[in-house]
Short mmCIF file of C-alpha atoms in Angstrom, two decimals:
data_model
loop_
_atom_site.label_atom_id
_atom_site.label_comp_id
_atom_site.label_asym_id
_atom_site.label_seq_id
_atom_site.Cartn_x
_atom_site.Cartn_y
_atom_site.Cartn_z
CA UNK A 1 -103.50 -33.73 14.02
CA UNK A 2 -101.36 -30.63 14.51
CA UNK A 3 -99.60 -28.79 11.65
CA UNK A 4 -96.22 -30.46 12.30
CA UNK A 5 -97.77 -33.93 12.20
CA UNK A 6 -99.69 -33.09 9.03
CA UNK A 7 -96.50 -31.72 7.42
CA UNK A 8 -94.38 -34.78 8.24
CA UNK A 9 -97.13 -37.24 7.39
CA UNK A 10 -98.69 -35.85 4.22
CA UNK A 11 -96.50 -33.13 2.72
CA UNK A 12 -93.34 -35.18 3.12
CA UNK A 13 -95.30 -38.16 1.77
CA UNK A 14 -96.00 -36.20 -1.41
CA UNK A 15 -92.36 -35.18 -1.53
CA UNK A 16 -91.42 -38.85 -1.18
CA UNK A 17 -93.49 -39.74 -4.26
CA UNK A 18 -91.97 -36.87 -6.22
CA UNK A 19 -88.45 -38.08 -5.32
CA UNK A 20 -89.32 -41.57 -6.53
CA UNK A 21 -90.51 -40.17 -9.85
CA UNK A 22 -87.24 -38.31 -10.38
CA UNK A 23 -85.18 -41.42 -9.63
CA UNK A 24 -87.34 -43.56 -11.92
CA UNK A 25 -87.02 -40.96 -14.70
CA UNK A 26 -83.23 -41.00 -14.38
CA UNK A 27 -83.10 -44.76 -14.80
CA UNK A 28 -85.75 -44.74 -17.53
CA UNK A 29 -83.77 -42.16 -19.53
CA UNK A 30 -80.53 -44.14 -19.20
CA UNK A 31 -82.29 -47.34 -20.21
CA UNK A 32 -83.55 -45.73 -23.42
CA UNK A 33 -80.20 -44.28 -24.46
CA UNK A 34 -78.13 -45.94 -27.18
CA UNK A 35 -74.88 -44.10 -26.36
CA UNK A 36 -73.62 -41.13 -24.35
CA UNK A 37 -73.27 -38.84 -27.38
CA UNK A 38 -76.28 -36.57 -26.71
CA UNK A 39 -75.52 -34.15 -23.91
CA UNK A 40 -79.20 -33.46 -23.24
CA UNK A 41 -79.86 -37.15 -22.56
CA UNK A 42 -76.95 -37.37 -20.13
CA UNK A 43 -78.15 -34.12 -18.54
CA UNK A 44 -81.56 -35.66 -17.92
CA UNK A 45 -80.06 -38.77 -16.30
CA UNK A 46 -77.94 -36.69 -13.92
CA UNK A 47 -80.55 -34.00 -13.26
CA UNK A 48 -83.27 -36.46 -12.30
CA UNK A 49 -80.90 -38.52 -10.15
CA UNK A 50 -79.65 -35.36 -8.40
CA UNK A 51 -83.08 -34.02 -7.58
CA UNK A 52 -84.50 -37.40 -6.55
CA UNK A 53 -81.69 -38.23 -4.12
CA UNK A 54 -81.60 -34.69 -2.71
CA UNK A 55 -85.33 -34.83 -1.95
CA UNK A 56 -84.99 -38.20 -0.18
CA UNK A 57 -82.10 -36.79 1.82
CA UNK A 58 -84.11 -33.75 2.89
CA UNK A 59 -87.04 -35.91 3.97
CA UNK A 60 -84.61 -38.00 6.01
CA UNK A 61 -83.05 -34.94 7.63
CA UNK A 62 -86.49 -33.57 8.50
CA UNK A 63 -87.68 -36.79 10.11
CA UNK A 64 -84.40 -37.30 11.99
CA UNK A 65 -83.64 -33.77 13.17
CA UNK A 66 -86.80 -31.70 13.38
CA UNK A 67 -88.56 -31.10 16.67
CA UNK A 68 -90.98 -28.48 17.96
CA UNK A 69 -88.32 -26.85 20.17
CA UNK A 70 -86.17 -25.64 17.30
CA UNK A 71 -86.54 -22.46 15.29
CA UNK A 72 -88.67 -23.52 12.31
CA UNK A 73 -87.35 -20.85 9.95
CA UNK A 74 -83.71 -21.69 10.73
CA UNK A 75 -84.41 -25.38 10.20
CA UNK A 76 -86.12 -24.76 6.87
CA UNK A 77 -83.33 -22.44 5.71
CA UNK A 78 -80.82 -25.16 6.60
CA UNK A 79 -82.49 -27.41 4.04
CA UNK A 80 -81.81 -24.95 1.23
CA UNK A 81 -78.73 -26.65 -0.15
CA UNK A 82 -77.77 -28.75 -3.13
CA UNK A 83 -74.84 -30.46 -1.46
CA UNK A 84 -75.58 -34.18 -1.47
CA UNK A 85 -72.46 -35.01 0.54
CA UNK A 86 -73.25 -32.53 3.33
CA UNK A 87 -76.83 -33.75 3.52
CA UNK A 88 -75.55 -37.32 3.86
CA UNK A 89 -73.17 -36.22 6.62
CA UNK A 90 -76.13 -34.72 8.49
CA UNK A 91 -78.06 -37.95 8.10
CA UNK A 92 -75.11 -40.04 9.32
CA UNK A 93 -75.04 -38.05 12.57
CA UNK A 94 -78.44 -39.50 13.46
CA UNK A 95 -78.55 -42.82 11.62
CA UNK A 96 -76.28 -45.69 10.68
CA UNK A 97 -75.79 -45.51 6.94
CA UNK A 98 -73.02 -47.45 5.25
CA UNK A 99 -72.13 -46.40 1.73
CA UNK A 100 -69.38 -47.87 -0.38
CA UNK A 101 -66.85 -45.90 -2.43
CA UNK A 102 -69.01 -46.08 -5.58
CA UNK A 103 -72.00 -44.62 -3.72
CA UNK A 104 -69.97 -41.78 -2.23
CA UNK A 105 -68.49 -41.12 -5.65
CA UNK A 106 -71.99 -40.92 -7.12
CA UNK A 107 -73.08 -38.49 -4.38
CA UNK A 108 -70.07 -36.30 -5.20
CA UNK A 109 -70.89 -36.47 -8.90
CA UNK A 110 -74.51 -35.47 -8.26
CA UNK A 111 -73.41 -32.63 -5.98
CA UNK A 112 -70.91 -31.27 -8.52
CA UNK A 113 -73.34 -31.64 -11.41
CA UNK A 114 -76.16 -29.88 -9.59
CA UNK A 115 -74.10 -27.07 -8.07
CA UNK A 116 -71.72 -26.40 -10.96
CA UNK A 117 -72.27 -28.25 -14.22
CA UNK A 118 -75.98 -27.76 -14.84
CA UNK A 119 -75.44 -24.04 -15.47
CA UNK A 120 -72.10 -24.16 -17.30
CA UNK A 121 -73.55 -23.34 -20.70
CA UNK A 122 -74.50 -19.89 -19.42
CA UNK A 123 -70.82 -19.00 -19.23
CA UNK A 124 -68.75 -17.90 -22.18
CA UNK A 125 -65.95 -20.18 -20.98
CA UNK A 126 -68.21 -23.16 -21.72
CA UNK A 127 -67.21 -23.07 -25.39
CA UNK A 128 -63.86 -24.65 -24.50
CA UNK A 129 -65.02 -26.76 -21.54
CA UNK A 130 -65.13 -30.47 -22.35
CA UNK A 131 -66.30 -31.60 -18.90
CA UNK A 132 -69.97 -31.65 -19.79
CA UNK A 133 -72.63 -34.16 -18.70
CA UNK A 134 -71.36 -36.74 -21.15
CA UNK A 135 -67.90 -36.57 -19.61
CA UNK A 136 -69.21 -36.70 -16.03
CA UNK A 137 -71.46 -39.69 -16.63
CA UNK A 138 -68.95 -41.68 -18.69
CA UNK A 139 -66.15 -40.85 -16.24
CA UNK A 140 -68.21 -42.20 -13.32
CA UNK A 141 -69.24 -45.38 -15.13
CA UNK A 142 -65.91 -45.88 -16.90
CA UNK A 143 -63.79 -45.48 -13.77
CA UNK A 144 -66.07 -47.81 -11.82
CA UNK A 145 -65.93 -50.50 -14.50
CA UNK A 146 -62.28 -49.74 -15.31
CA UNK A 147 -63.04 -49.11 -18.97
CA UNK A 148 -62.74 -46.18 -21.34
CA UNK A 149 -65.99 -44.98 -22.90
CA UNK A 150 -65.94 -43.00 -26.12
CA UNK A 151 -68.96 -40.70 -26.22
CA UNK A 152 -67.88 -38.38 -29.00
CA UNK A 153 -67.14 -38.63 -32.67
CA UNK A 154 -68.76 -40.53 -35.50
CA UNK A 155 -68.89 -43.90 -33.72
CA UNK A 156 -69.49 -43.44 -29.98
CA UNK A 157 -69.48 -46.55 -27.84
CA UNK A 158 -72.84 -48.25 -27.40
CA UNK A 159 -74.15 -48.33 -23.82
CA UNK A 160 -74.02 -51.87 -22.53
CA UNK A 161 -76.22 -53.51 -19.92
CA UNK A 162 -73.16 -53.63 -17.68
CA UNK A 163 -72.86 -49.82 -17.88
CA UNK A 164 -76.56 -49.37 -17.13
CA UNK A 165 -76.38 -51.80 -14.21
CA UNK A 166 -73.36 -50.07 -12.70
CA UNK A 167 -75.04 -46.68 -12.60
CA UNK A 168 -78.42 -48.14 -11.68
CA UNK A 169 -77.09 -50.25 -8.81
CA UNK A 170 -75.30 -47.26 -7.26
CA UNK A 171 -78.36 -45.01 -7.58
CA UNK A 172 -80.76 -47.68 -6.31
CA UNK A 173 -78.53 -48.55 -3.34
CA UNK A 174 -78.54 -44.93 -2.14
CA UNK A 175 -82.28 -44.67 -2.79
CA UNK A 176 -83.00 -47.90 -0.91
CA UNK A 177 -80.95 -46.85 2.10
CA UNK A 178 -82.78 -43.53 2.28
CA UNK A 179 -86.17 -45.15 1.67
CA UNK A 180 -85.62 -47.61 4.51
CA UNK A 181 -84.40 -44.85 6.79
CA UNK A 182 -87.46 -42.72 6.00
CA UNK A 183 -89.79 -45.65 6.56
CA UNK A 184 -88.16 -46.50 9.89
CA UNK A 185 -88.02 -42.88 11.09
CA UNK A 186 -91.63 -42.21 10.12
CA UNK A 187 -92.72 -45.41 11.85
CA UNK A 188 -91.01 -44.36 15.08
CA UNK A 189 -92.85 -41.03 14.93
CA UNK A 190 -96.18 -42.74 14.15
CA UNK A 191 -96.42 -41.32 10.63
CA UNK A 192 -97.19 -42.93 7.29
CA UNK A 193 -94.86 -40.78 5.21
CA UNK A 194 -94.03 -43.65 2.85
#
């Protein structure tokens, strides 16, 4: 087995397991939450979802695009991004992936959270910024379910199973599409990445 085969078979296989853990942790955190009042809980849901999906996307890109004729360093540098939507566009150039509006909206949310919102508290302007993780998560779920979710104040709204399902279904749909793509791509290359 040459280094490229080892990399795609075993190292990306480890990366695949890591991605699954992040996605599981996102859903596990949301399932244990009573409401959206605690910013650190909402942060954990979004952070884990962001990292998990990004890692699945990068595995997909590697299996779909990489070959021994390309410049390895350029390829690897091209993977240094946190833009979920651009990664999905790269994947769609090589594979048929059909995402609905909710899934694309979630990818945009994860991209914005990871690139912008996760570091907002390090800015002085954050003291007047109300678009924190609680806002982002409740805005995504609330707009999808066409409801208003109160996450602040003395009596924040309780998270319902419907809210959990809405977020979970969107995250799992994207994960499943990427998982199946990785499994299919690895199979075509004769690898056991998954």
